[in-house]
Structure formats: C-alpha cells, structure tokens
Amino acid sequence: MTPNPTPTHLFSNSLTDLAKNWRADAMAGFLVFLVALPLCLGVAMASGFPPMAGIITAVVGGLLVSRLGGSHLAITGPAAGLIVVILAAVETLGQGDAMSGYKRTLAAIVCAGILQTLLGYGKAGRLSAFFPVAVVRGMLAAIGIIIMTKQIFVLLGVHSEASAGLLQSIAQLPMALLHFHPQITAIGAVGLLIMVFWPMLEHPLLKRIPAPLVVVVSGLIMGRLYDLDHYRAFFTLQPYEYSLGPQYLLPVPAQFLDNFYSPDFSLVFSTKFWGAVLGICLVGSLESLLIGAAIDKLDPERRRSDLNKDLSAIGIGNVLAGMLGGLPMIAEIVRSSTSIENGAKTPWANFFHSAFLLVFVALFPALLREIPLASLAALLVYTGYRLASPREFARIFEIGAEQLAVFVITILAVLATDLLTGVLIGITAKLAIHLWLGVSLANLLSISYHIEQTDSDTYHVKLSGAAVFSNFIALKSEIDALPAGGTIIFDLTESALIDHTVMEFIADFSRSYTGNGGICRISGLDNHSAQSDHPLALQKRDQ
C-alpha cells in the first residue's frame, strides 16, 4: 500500500537494533505480555483447544517469527478472528471426539502453514486487495456474533453443547438466562464491566494497566472468595444442580511438558481435512495481510513491512506451532497497537513479549489454574461485541449504502453457511452490485490505465473505465513499484466508476508517499458523484 522504501527505511532486525532499543522494546514487550496472557488462554479455550495452546502459539510467534518476518512492529499470536474456523475444524474432524478433533486440526494447521509459506514466497500478498473491505468486515462481524453467542454460556456458568450450531445456541439462550449460575455470572459480569469502563479512566497510572489483566486479577480474587478450588453443591432446582468447583477454572496440566501434543494426519486424504486447511489458510493469511498493512499506518517512523516475507514467516511459525500443539497465528492488531503505544521500536518487542510469556507459564502454572473460565469468557464476549457492534454497522453505512448491503449479505451468508462460502457469497454480491451500476463483465476483471513519465520524477497515472477491487491488482503492483520521492498524479477524469477499495488504496498510498517525501495529487473527480459524504465513497462519473 506504500511506495518502495528508501535505504534508510529498509527492514532492520539485527543485534544492533537490540543494543540500541532493548529498554524500549523490553518495556513494550512486558506490557504486551500482560495483555496477551489472558487473551491467548481465552482464544484457545473458545477454539476447542487446551488453554496452553494459545501460549505455545504466542511463544513461537515471538521467538521465531519475529526473527524471520518482514514486519517492524507486529505482534504475532492467536487471535479471535480464527476462533470460528478452528472450532469448526475441531468439530468436523473430531466426529464427536474432542481430542481427536484437536489433534487432526493440528495436522490441518501444519498443512495450512506450508501453504502460507508457499504463498508468501509466491508474492501472493498482493491478492489481499481482491477481498473488498465490506466483505472482510462482514466476515469479522459474523465471527464476532458467533463468539458472543458461544461464550455467553461460559460467562453464565451454564453448559452448552459444543457442537450446537448458531441457531441452536441462540434458541438455548433464554433457558441459559433463566438458569444462570449466580457466582459464576458475577465473576463474568464484573469482568465485562471492567472491559467496558476501565479504558474510560483518566488516571494516568491506571490507564497504563491493561483492562484484560484487571479482569484476570478480579477473577482470581473472586474465585478465591467463592473457593472454586473445592467442589461443592449448594442447592438443587430440578433438573439443575448448582455447584461450585474446579470445573469452572482453567484446566492446565500440572507438568509443563504435558501441554504439548502431536498432530494426527490420519484424515489427510479426506476432503473435509483439506476444507479445514483451506479455511485456516485463507482466513489466517487474509487477516495477517490486512492487519500488517494497518500496523504500518500506526508506525511513527512510517516504515513499510514486507508482507510477503511476513506471510512466509507466519506460515513457518504455524508449521512449528501445529507440530507442538498450538493454534495458528496471525499479526494481531490489539497487541500490536499496545506495543506501538508503549514505545516499541523494532521486532524485538515481539520477541520480548513471548519470552515473558514463556518464563511466566514455566514458573507459575499453578496461578494459571486459578483463573476462572468466566473471566476469559468476559474478554471474548467483549471482543466479539467490538467486531459486530452497532458502531461497525454505522461506520460501514457512512461509506455508502452499497457497502452496507455487501456487509450485511456477508454476515448473513457466513452465519447461514460457513466462513469460506460466506466470503464467496459476499464477493459475488459485490460484483453483482458493480454490474448493476453499469460496469461491464469484461471490465470487472480487466482495468484500463496508462502510466506516463513526464519528466525525471513525475508520473501521471491515467485511469479509464471502471477501477474496482476485482481488477486493480495489476495497477497496484505497478504503482507500488514507482520510485519514492517523486511526484505522482492520479488522473481519474475518464474513470467511469471507482469503488471504495480503490479509493482507499489511493488515499493510503498518497498518505504514505507524501510522508516519505514525495508529492501525490488526485485530479478528475469534479465530474463524478459520490455515493455518500464519506471522502472514500464509491465515485461514479456523471452522465
């Protein structure tokens, strides 16, 4: 999304950087560790994996991927965006046996990691542009709805069938609310309130304490008050028995080495196995590429990541994580932004956060076993809500009504089918809208443009016809290859239609190019009408 880097902005990952920035990176890494610990555990449990699987992934991501990747400030690890695809794989491949499903999903993660590595080496990072923003956000919103629906049962302390579909889970919610567990619900409710209100505190010292850490500490305290270490039934309301005990605490093995499992490749020749592989690879790769580009925008030094190199490194990390019993990893936006906000300078911040995680779980496994599951469920319910909040719907609608239509169609399609099918339906809906707006079938896949160098450092990029998400990959590659520090003029006079994806690319490119000393101008929009007041709304040429 940005021009070629100058030599001073080339990726640096050396011991010199460590010697120069170790204090800042170690402090940022420590604060990220405080955020990552509960999130890694919660994501693993929600995915149908043992809780330590999330820690394994974060450790591999920081210690290995930070050394191999092409990102400057990304924090790699497990993320909520992959919960649904992993949980579906466990249920599909396990055929009713959770442990078999877990081990077979590990094999799928290994194969997905190999595919990701090959995609990175094949420069497939640019293909992320083929997925419209509304489709990606719709996919994530659907994931958020599914996470909330599944985790509300854990927060209430009510049993729910893991294999229950979304509609079945929704149908069970009234009964769960009627028979909620008072003490467990109190732990979850306190955690949820902390996630909502803690960031609003104005005290500078309190603001530096991550809300997820406060949730876990409050859960530890309330768990001790309720004596969750010991089982006891305190009353029965037929057919429900209300009890307290270790079943509401995080199940962590007493021996450190018992946290590692090997993958089971017994279903490698089945279609459902490769369906899981493709789902993990597609969703993980897409999220990593989009989040990697978003992290670059947060970098105070305006450095550019090598997203193809990063995708390959994440693939290698996923192969190792899968072999050890871990979840797949992506570049994670919450932890990455926390790292940047707290002064991270280099990829060593990612390394330090993983080192702190490894030391903590090796030295204090007993403390992990005191964490209530309801506290982790509160984190995930809040995360799911943020992915699918009314504000997200409003933000999409501000861009344009056609964006909201694609967004909602993608959500409904994912909820009604699965992630891959839902995304394909969303893309199809987007293409259909472009056809309805007058774009020819041939123009959907082929863009007409001309790049003219008018002097030593000035380039005119002239577009004609329609410039949309499905046809601008070739143009994007050529623009990315233009030398930094010059003048680039986008002439859109002859463009019949420019969709939001292309408008966003031009805006991001212009911001980055200008930030690195170049000049970027956009002309020719005077004879176009925008679909909304949003500056990056779809533009259609007046007749």
Coordinates of C-alpha atoms in Angstrom, one line a residue:
M1 CA 0.0 0.0 0.0
T2 CA 3.0 2.2 0.2
P3 CA 5.9 3.1 -2.2
N4 CA 9.2 1.3 -2.3
P5 CA 11.2 2.1 0.8
T6 CA 14.3 4.1 0.8
P7 CA 17.5 2.5 2.2
T8 CA 17.0 4.3 5.5
H9 CA 13.6 2.6 5.8
L10 CA 14.7 -0.9 5.0
F11 CA 13.8 -3.6 7.4
S12 CA 16.3 -3.9 10.2
N13 CA 16.3 -6.9 12.6
S14 CA 19.8 -7.1 13.9
L15 CA 21.6 -7.2 17.2
T16 CA 22.5 -3.6 16.7
D17 CA 18.8 -2.7 17.0
L18 CA 18.6 -4.8 20.2
A19 CA 21.5 -3.0 21.7
K20 CA 20.1 0.4 20.8
N21 CA 16.4 -0.2 21.7
W22 CA 16.3 -3.0 24.2
R23 CA 14.9 -0.9 27.0
A24 CA 12.0 0.5 25.0
D25 CA 11.3 -2.9 23.4
A26 CA 11.5 -4.8 26.6
M27 CA 9.1 -2.4 28.4
A28 CA 6.7 -2.6 25.4
G29 CA 7.0 -6.4 25.3
F30 CA 6.3 -6.7 29.0
L31 CA 3.1 -4.6 28.7
V32 CA 2.0 -6.6 25.7
F33 CA 2.7 -9.8 27.7
L34 CA 0.2 -8.6 30.3
V35 CA -2.5 -8.2 27.6
A36 CA -1.6 -11.3 25.7
L37 CA -1.6 -13.8 28.6
P38 CA -5.4 -13.8 29.2
L39 CA -6.3 -13.4 25.5
C40 CA -4.1 -16.3 24.5
L41 CA -5.8 -18.6 27.1
G42 CA -9.3 -17.4 26.2
V43 CA -8.9 -17.7 22.4
A44 CA -7.5 -21.3 22.9
M45 CA -10.4 -22.4 25.1
A46 CA -13.0 -20.8 22.8
S47 CA -11.4 -22.6 19.8
G48 CA -11.8 -26.0 21.4
F49 CA -8.1 -26.3 22.2
P50 CA -6.3 -26.8 25.5
P51 CA -5.7 -23.3 27.1
M52 CA -1.9 -23.6 26.8
A53 CA -2.2 -24.0 23.0
G54 CA -2.6 -20.2 22.8
I55 CA 0.6 -19.7 24.8
I56 CA 2.5 -22.1 22.6
T57 CA 1.5 -20.1 19.6
A58 CA 2.4 -16.7 21.1
V59 CA 5.8 -18.1 22.1
V60 CA 6.6 -19.5 18.7
G61 CA 5.3 -16.3 17.1
G62 CA 7.6 -14.0 19.1
L63 CA 10.7 -16.1 19.4
L64 CA 10.7 -17.4 15.8
V65 CA 8.5 -15.3 13.5
S66 CA 9.9 -12.0 14.9
R67 CA 13.3 -13.2 13.7
L68 CA 12.1 -14.3 10.2
G69 CA 9.3 -11.9 9.4
G70 CA 9.1 -8.7 7.4
S71 CA 7.2 -6.6 9.8
H72 CA 8.7 -4.0 12.1
L73 CA 6.2 -3.7 14.9
A74 CA 3.6 -6.6 14.5
I75 CA 2.9 -8.8 17.5
T76 CA 2.1 -12.4 16.3
G77 CA -0.1 -14.8 18.2
P78 CA -3.5 -16.4 18.3
A79 CA -6.5 -14.1 17.7
A80 CA -10.3 -14.1 18.0
G81 CA -10.7 -13.9 14.2
L82 CA -9.6 -17.5 13.9
I83 CA -11.8 -19.0 16.7
V84 CA -14.7 -19.9 14.4
V85 CA -12.7 -21.6 11.7
I86 CA -10.6 -23.6 14.3
L87 CA -13.7 -24.6 16.4
A88 CA -15.4 -25.8 13.2
A89 CA -12.4 -27.8 12.2
V90 CA -12.2 -29.5 15.6
E91 CA -15.9 -30.4 15.5
T92 CA -15.8 -31.6 11.9
L93 CA -12.6 -33.6 12.1
G94 CA -13.3 -35.0 15.6
Q95 CA -16.6 -36.6 14.7
G96 CA -17.7 -36.3 18.3
D97 CA -14.3 -36.9 19.9
A98 CA -12.8 -33.6 21.0
M99 CA -9.2 -34.8 21.5
S100 CA -9.2 -36.5 18.1
G101 CA -10.6 -33.3 16.5
Y102 CA -7.9 -31.3 18.3
K103 CA -5.0 -33.5 17.0
R104 CA -6.4 -33.6 13.5
T105 CA -6.8 -29.9 13.5
L106 CA -3.1 -29.6 14.4
A107 CA -2.3 -31.5 11.3
A108 CA -4.5 -29.1 9.3
I109 CA -2.6 -26.2 10.8
V110 CA 0.7 -27.7 9.8
C111 CA -0.6 -28.1 6.2
A112 CA -2.1 -24.6 6.2
G113 CA 1.3 -23.2 7.4
I114 CA 3.1 -24.9 4.5
L115 CA 0.6 -23.3 2.1
Q116 CA 1.1 -19.9 3.7
T117 CA 4.8 -20.2 3.3
L118 CA 4.5 -21.0 -0.4
L119 CA 2.0 -18.1 -0.8
G120 CA 4.5 -15.7 0.7
Y121 CA 7.3 -16.9 -1.5
G122 CA 5.0 -16.7 -4.5
K123 CA 4.3 -13.0 -3.7
A124 CA 0.6 -13.7 -3.0
G125 CA 0.4 -10.8 -0.5
R126 CA -1.0 -8.5 -3.2
L127 CA -4.0 -10.8 -3.6
S128 CA -5.4 -9.5 -0.4
A129 CA -6.6 -6.5 -2.4
F130 CA -9.1 -8.8 -4.1
F131 CA -11.2 -9.0 -0.9
P132 CA -13.4 -5.9 -0.5
V133 CA -13.3 -4.1 2.8
A134 CA -17.1 -4.7 3.3
V135 CA -16.7 -8.4 2.8
V136 CA -13.7 -8.7 5.2
R137 CA -15.5 -6.6 7.9
G138 CA -18.7 -8.6 7.3
M139 CA -16.7 -11.8 7.9
L140 CA -15.2 -10.5 11.1
A141 CA -18.6 -9.2 12.3
A142 CA -20.1 -12.7 11.8
I143 CA -17.2 -14.2 13.7
G144 CA -17.9 -11.7 16.5
I145 CA -21.6 -12.7 16.6
I146 CA -20.7 -16.4 16.8
I147 CA -18.1 -15.8 19.5
M148 CA -20.6 -13.8 21.6
T149 CA -23.3 -16.5 21.2
K150 CA -20.9 -19.3 22.2
Q151 CA -19.1 -17.6 25.1
I152 CA -22.2 -16.1 26.8
F153 CA -22.9 -19.7 28.1
V154 CA -19.5 -19.8 29.7
L155 CA -20.0 -16.4 31.3
L156 CA -23.3 -17.5 32.8
G157 CA -21.8 -20.8 34.0
V158 CA -24.3 -22.8 32.0
H159 CA -23.5 -25.9 30.0
S160 CA -24.0 -25.8 26.2
E161 CA -23.3 -28.4 23.7
A162 CA -20.0 -27.6 21.9
S163 CA -21.4 -28.9 18.6
A164 CA -24.6 -26.9 18.7
G165 CA -25.0 -24.7 15.7
L166 CA -25.5 -20.9 15.9
L167 CA -29.3 -21.2 15.7
Q168 CA -29.4 -23.9 18.3
S169 CA -27.2 -21.8 20.6
I170 CA -29.5 -18.8 20.2
A171 CA -32.5 -21.0 20.9
Q172 CA -30.9 -22.1 24.1
L173 CA -30.1 -18.6 25.4
P174 CA -33.4 -17.9 27.1
M175 CA -33.1 -21.1 29.2
A176 CA -29.5 -20.2 30.0
L177 CA -30.5 -16.8 31.2
L178 CA -33.2 -18.3 33.3
H179 CA -30.9 -20.8 34.9
F180 CA -27.7 -18.8 35.2
H181 CA -25.1 -19.6 37.9
P182 CA -25.1 -16.7 40.3
Q183 CA -21.5 -16.8 41.5
I184 CA -20.0 -17.6 38.1
T185 CA -22.2 -15.0 36.4
A186 CA -21.0 -12.5 39.0
I187 CA -17.3 -13.2 38.0
G188 CA -18.1 -12.8 34.3
A189 CA -20.2 -9.7 34.8
V190 CA -17.5 -8.0 36.8
G191 CA -15.0 -8.8 34.0
L192 CA -17.3 -7.5 31.3
L193 CA -17.9 -4.2 33.2
I194 CA -14.1 -3.8 33.6
M195 CA -13.6 -4.3 29.9
V196 CA -16.2 -1.6 29.2
F197 CA -15.3 1.0 31.8
W198 CA -11.6 0.6 32.6
P199 CA -10.4 2.3 29.4
M200 CA -12.6 5.3 30.3
L201 CA -10.5 6.0 33.5
E202 CA -8.5 9.2 33.3
H203 CA -5.8 8.4 35.9
P204 CA -2.5 8.1 34.0
L205 CA -1.2 5.2 36.1
L206 CA -4.4 3.2 36.0
K207 CA -4.7 3.8 32.2
R208 CA -1.4 2.0 31.7
I209 CA -2.7 -1.2 33.4
P210 CA -4.3 -3.3 30.6
A211 CA -8.0 -4.0 31.2
P212 CA -7.6 -7.7 30.4
L213 CA -5.1 -8.0 33.2
V214 CA -7.5 -6.3 35.6
V215 CA -10.2 -8.8 34.5
V216 CA -8.0 -11.8 35.3
V217 CA -6.9 -10.3 38.7
S218 CA -10.6 -9.7 39.6
G219 CA -11.4 -13.2 38.6
L220 CA -8.6 -14.6 40.7
I221 CA -9.8 -12.7 43.7
M222 CA -13.5 -13.7 43.3
G223 CA -12.5 -17.3 42.6
R224 CA -10.7 -17.4 45.9
L225 CA -13.7 -15.8 47.7
Y226 CA -16.0 -18.4 46.2
D227 CA -13.4 -21.2 46.9
L228 CA -13.6 -22.6 43.4
D229 CA -10.7 -24.9 44.2
H230 CA -13.0 -27.2 46.0
Y231 CA -16.2 -28.9 44.7
R232 CA -19.5 -28.5 46.5
A233 CA -23.1 -28.5 45.5
F234 CA -25.1 -25.8 47.4
F235 CA -28.6 -26.2 46.1
T236 CA -30.7 -28.1 43.5
L237 CA -33.5 -26.7 41.4
Q238 CA -34.7 -29.6 39.3
P239 CA -33.4 -30.6 36.9
Y240 CA -30.4 -28.3 37.6
E241 CA -27.8 -28.8 40.3
Y242 CA -25.9 -25.6 41.2
S243 CA -22.4 -26.3 42.3
L244 CA -19.0 -24.7 42.6
G245 CA -15.7 -26.2 42.0
P246 CA -12.6 -26.6 39.7
Q247 CA -14.8 -27.3 36.7
Y248 CA -15.2 -23.5 36.4
L249 CA -11.4 -22.9 36.5
L250 CA -8.8 -23.0 33.7
P251 CA -7.7 -26.7 33.1
V252 CA -3.9 -26.5 32.9
P253 CA -1.8 -29.7 33.4
A254 CA 0.5 -29.8 36.4
Q255 CA 3.5 -30.8 34.3
F256 CA 4.8 -28.3 31.8
L257 CA 5.6 -31.0 29.1
D258 CA 2.0 -32.3 29.3
N259 CA 0.9 -29.2 27.4
F260 CA 2.5 -30.4 24.1
Y261 CA 0.6 -32.6 21.7
S262 CA 1.5 -34.1 18.3
P263 CA -0.7 -33.7 15.2
D264 CA -2.7 -36.6 13.7
F265 CA -2.6 -36.8 9.9
S266 CA -5.0 -39.8 9.6
L267 CA -7.5 -37.8 7.7
V268 CA -5.1 -36.1 5.3
F269 CA -6.7 -37.7 2.2
S270 CA -10.2 -36.6 3.1
T271 CA -12.0 -33.6 1.6
K272 CA -13.1 -32.3 4.9
F273 CA -9.5 -32.2 6.1
W274 CA -8.5 -30.0 3.2
G275 CA -11.6 -27.9 3.6
A276 CA -10.2 -27.1 7.1
V277 CA -6.8 -26.5 5.7
L278 CA -8.1 -24.0 3.1
G279 CA -10.2 -22.2 5.7
I280 CA -7.3 -21.8 8.1
C281 CA -5.0 -20.7 5.4
L282 CA -7.4 -18.2 3.8
V283 CA -8.7 -16.6 6.9
G284 CA -5.3 -16.5 8.6
S285 CA -3.5 -15.2 5.6
L286 CA -6.1 -12.5 4.8
E287 CA -6.2 -11.3 8.4
S288 CA -2.4 -11.2 8.6
L289 CA -2.0 -9.2 5.4
L290 CA -4.8 -6.7 6.2
I291 CA -3.6 -6.2 9.8
G292 CA 0.0 -6.0 8.7
A293 CA -0.9 -3.1 6.4
A294 CA -2.9 -1.5 9.2
I295 CA 0.0 -1.7 11.6
D296 CA 2.3 0.0 9.1
K297 CA -0.1 3.0 9.3
L298 CA 0.5 3.2 13.1
D299 CA 4.3 3.1 12.8
P300 CA 5.6 6.6 13.9
E301 CA 8.6 6.1 11.6
R302 CA 6.4 5.3 8.6
R303 CA 8.3 2.2 7.7
R304 CA 7.0 -0.3 5.3
S305 CA 6.7 -4.1 6.0
D306 CA 7.4 -6.8 3.5
L307 CA 4.1 -8.5 3.8
N308 CA 5.1 -11.4 1.6
K309 CA 8.1 -12.1 3.8
D310 CA 5.9 -11.8 6.8
L311 CA 3.3 -14.2 5.4
S312 CA 6.0 -16.8 4.8
A313 CA 7.4 -16.4 8.3
I314 CA 3.9 -16.8 9.8
G315 CA 3.5 -19.9 7.7
I316 CA 6.7 -21.4 9.1
G317 CA 5.6 -20.4 12.6
N318 CA 2.3 -22.2 12.0
V319 CA 4.0 -25.4 10.9
L320 CA 6.0 -25.4 14.2
A321 CA 3.1 -24.3 16.3
G322 CA 0.9 -27.1 14.8
M323 CA 3.7 -29.7 15.5
L324 CA 3.8 -28.6 19.1
G325 CA 0.1 -28.4 19.8
G326 CA -0.6 -24.7 19.3
L327 CA -3.2 -22.6 17.5
P328 CA -2.4 -20.9 14.2
M329 CA -1.1 -17.4 14.5
I330 CA -1.6 -14.1 12.7
A331 CA -0.4 -10.5 13.2
E332 CA -2.7 -9.3 15.9
I333 CA -3.9 -5.7 15.9
V334 CA -4.8 -5.2 19.6
R335 CA -1.4 -6.4 20.9
S336 CA 0.5 -4.7 18.1
S337 CA -1.2 -1.3 18.8
T338 CA -0.5 -1.8 22.5
S339 CA 3.2 -2.4 21.7
I340 CA 3.4 0.7 19.5
E341 CA 1.6 2.9 22.0
N342 CA 4.1 1.9 24.7
G343 CA 7.2 2.8 22.7
A344 CA 8.2 -0.4 20.7
K345 CA 10.9 0.4 18.2
T346 CA 11.8 -3.0 16.5
P347 CA 10.6 -6.6 16.1
W348 CA 12.4 -7.3 19.4
A349 CA 9.3 -6.2 21.2
N350 CA 7.5 -9.2 19.8
F351 CA 10.4 -11.4 21.0
F352 CA 10.4 -10.0 24.5
H353 CA 6.6 -10.4 24.9
S354 CA 7.0 -14.1 24.0
A355 CA 10.0 -14.5 26.3
F356 CA 8.0 -13.1 29.2
L357 CA 5.1 -15.5 28.4
L358 CA 7.4 -18.5 28.4
V359 CA 9.0 -17.6 31.7
F360 CA 5.7 -16.9 33.4
V361 CA 3.9 -20.2 32.3
A362 CA 7.0 -22.2 33.2
L363 CA 7.4 -20.7 36.7
F364 CA 3.7 -20.1 37.7
P365 CA 1.5 -22.8 36.2
A366 CA -0.4 -23.1 39.5
L367 CA -1.5 -19.5 39.2
L368 CA -3.0 -20.2 35.7
R369 CA -5.1 -23.0 37.2
E370 CA -6.8 -20.4 39.5
I371 CA -8.2 -18.3 36.6
P372 CA -12.0 -18.6 36.2
L373 CA -13.3 -19.5 32.8
A374 CA -15.9 -16.8 33.2
S375 CA -13.2 -14.1 33.3
L376 CA -11.8 -15.3 30.0
A377 CA -15.4 -15.5 28.6
A378 CA -15.9 -11.9 29.5
L379 CA -12.8 -10.9 27.4
L380 CA -14.2 -12.8 24.4
V381 CA -17.7 -11.6 24.7
Y382 CA -16.4 -8.0 24.7
T383 CA -14.1 -8.8 21.7
G384 CA -17.0 -10.3 19.8
Y385 CA -19.1 -7.3 20.5
R386 CA -16.5 -5.0 19.2
L387 CA -16.3 -6.9 16.0
A388 CA -20.1 -6.7 15.4
S389 CA -21.1 -3.6 17.3
P390 CA -23.7 -1.2 16.0
R391 CA -20.9 1.3 15.6
E392 CA -19.4 -1.0 13.0
F393 CA -22.7 -1.1 11.0
A394 CA -22.8 2.7 11.2
R395 CA -19.2 3.1 10.1
I396 CA -19.9 0.9 7.0
F397 CA -23.1 2.8 6.2
E398 CA -21.2 6.1 6.2
I399 CA -19.1 4.8 3.3
G400 CA -22.1 4.0 1.2
A401 CA -25.4 2.1 1.1
E402 CA -23.8 -0.5 -1.3
Q403 CA -21.1 -1.1 1.3
L404 CA -23.7 -1.8 3.9
A405 CA -25.5 -4.2 1.6
V406 CA -22.4 -6.2 1.0
F407 CA -21.5 -6.1 4.7
V408 CA -24.9 -7.4 5.8
I409 CA -25.1 -10.1 3.0
T410 CA -21.7 -11.4 4.0
I411 CA -22.7 -11.6 7.7
L412 CA -25.9 -13.5 6.9
A413 CA -24.1 -15.8 4.5
V414 CA -21.3 -16.6 7.0
L415 CA -23.9 -17.3 9.7
A416 CA -26.1 -19.4 7.4
T417 CA -23.2 -21.4 5.8
D418 CA -19.5 -21.2 6.8
L419 CA -16.7 -18.7 6.5
L420 CA -15.4 -19.7 3.1
T421 CA -18.9 -19.9 1.5
G422 CA -20.0 -16.7 3.2
V423 CA -17.0 -14.8 1.9
L424 CA -17.5 -16.1 -1.7
I425 CA -21.2 -15.0 -1.5
G426 CA -20.1 -11.6 -0.2
I427 CA -17.7 -11.2 -3.1
T428 CA -20.4 -12.3 -5.6
A429 CA -22.8 -9.7 -4.1
K430 CA -20.1 -7.0 -4.6
L431 CA -19.6 -8.0 -8.2
A432 CA -23.3 -8.0 -8.8
I433 CA -23.7 -4.5 -7.4
H434 CA -20.9 -3.3 -9.8
L435 CA -22.7 -4.9 -12.7
W436 CA -25.9 -3.2 -11.6
L437 CA -24.1 0.2 -11.5
G438 CA -23.1 -0.3 -15.2
V439 CA -19.7 -1.9 -15.1
S440 CA -19.3 -4.4 -18.0
L441 CA -18.5 -8.0 -17.3
A442 CA -15.1 -7.7 -19.1
N443 CA -14.2 -4.6 -17.1
L444 CA -14.8 -6.4 -13.8
L445 CA -11.6 -8.4 -14.4
S446 CA -9.6 -6.0 -16.6
I447 CA -8.6 -2.4 -15.9
S448 CA -7.6 0.2 -18.4
Y449 CA -4.8 2.5 -17.4
H450 CA -1.7 4.3 -18.6
I451 CA 1.3 5.4 -16.6
E452 CA 3.3 8.2 -18.3
Q453 CA 6.6 9.6 -17.0
T454 CA 6.5 13.3 -18.0
D455 CA 9.9 14.2 -16.5
S456 CA 12.6 12.6 -14.4
D457 CA 10.5 12.2 -11.3
T458 CA 6.9 12.9 -12.3
Y459 CA 4.4 10.2 -13.2
H460 CA 0.8 10.6 -14.5
V461 CA -1.4 7.6 -13.7
K462 CA -4.5 7.8 -16.0
L463 CA -7.4 5.5 -15.4
S464 CA -10.3 4.9 -17.8
G465 CA -13.4 2.6 -17.4
A466 CA -14.1 1.1 -14.0
A467 CA -11.4 0.7 -11.3
V468 CA -12.8 -1.8 -8.8
F469 CA -11.4 -4.3 -6.3
S470 CA -11.5 -7.2 -8.8
N471 CA -9.4 -5.6 -11.5
F472 CA -6.9 -3.2 -9.9
I473 CA -4.2 -5.7 -8.7
A474 CA -2.1 -5.2 -11.8
L475 CA -2.3 -1.4 -11.4
K476 CA -1.5 -1.6 -7.7
S477 CA 1.7 -3.6 -8.4
E478 CA 2.9 -1.0 -10.9
I479 CA 2.2 1.9 -8.6
D480 CA 3.9 0.2 -5.7
A481 CA 7.0 -0.1 -8.0
L482 CA 7.3 3.6 -8.7
P483 CA 10.3 5.2 -7.1
A484 CA 9.9 7.2 -3.9
G485 CA 10.4 10.9 -3.6
G486 CA 8.9 12.0 -6.9
T487 CA 5.5 13.3 -7.9
I488 CA 2.6 11.1 -8.8
I489 CA -0.6 12.4 -10.3
F490 CA -3.7 10.2 -10.4
D491 CA -6.0 11.4 -13.2
L492 CA -9.4 9.9 -12.7
T493 CA -11.2 12.1 -15.3
E494 CA -12.0 9.2 -17.7
S495 CA -12.9 6.7 -14.9
A496 CA -16.5 5.6 -15.2
L497 CA -16.5 4.2 -11.6
I498 CA -14.0 4.0 -8.8
D499 CA -15.1 1.7 -5.9
H500 CA -14.3 2.2 -2.2
T501 CA -11.5 -0.4 -2.3
V502 CA -9.6 1.6 -5.0
M503 CA -10.3 4.9 -3.4
E504 CA -8.9 3.6 -0.1
F505 CA -5.8 2.3 -1.8
I506 CA -5.2 5.7 -3.5
A507 CA -5.7 7.5 -0.2
D508 CA -3.4 5.2 1.8
F509 CA -0.8 5.3 -1.0
S510 CA -0.9 9.1 -1.1
R511 CA -0.6 9.4 2.6
S512 CA 2.4 7.1 2.8
Y513 CA 4.1 8.5 -0.3
T514 CA 3.8 12.1 0.9
G515 CA 5.0 11.0 4.4
N516 CA 8.2 9.7 2.8
G517 CA 9.0 12.9 1.0
G518 CA 7.0 12.6 -2.2
I519 CA 4.1 14.5 -3.7
C520 CA 0.9 12.9 -4.7
R521 CA -2.2 14.5 -6.3
I522 CA -5.6 13.3 -7.3
S523 CA -7.5 15.1 -10.2
G524 CA -10.6 14.4 -12.3
L525 CA -13.2 13.8 -9.6
D526 CA -15.1 17.0 -10.3
N527 CA -17.2 15.2 -12.9
H528 CA -18.0 12.4 -10.5
S529 CA -20.8 11.9 -7.9
A530 CA -20.0 10.2 -4.6
Q531 CA -22.4 7.6 -3.2
S532 CA -22.1 9.2 0.2
D533 CA -20.4 12.1 2.1
H534 CA -17.6 9.8 3.1
P535 CA -14.3 11.0 1.4
L536 CA -13.6 7.5 0.2
A537 CA -17.1 6.6 -1.0
L538 CA -17.6 5.0 -4.4
Q539 CA -17.4 7.6 -7.2
K540 CA -19.4 7.3 -10.4
R541 CA -18.9 9.6 -13.4
D542 CA -21.8 11.9 -14.2
Q543 CA -23.6 11.1 -17.5

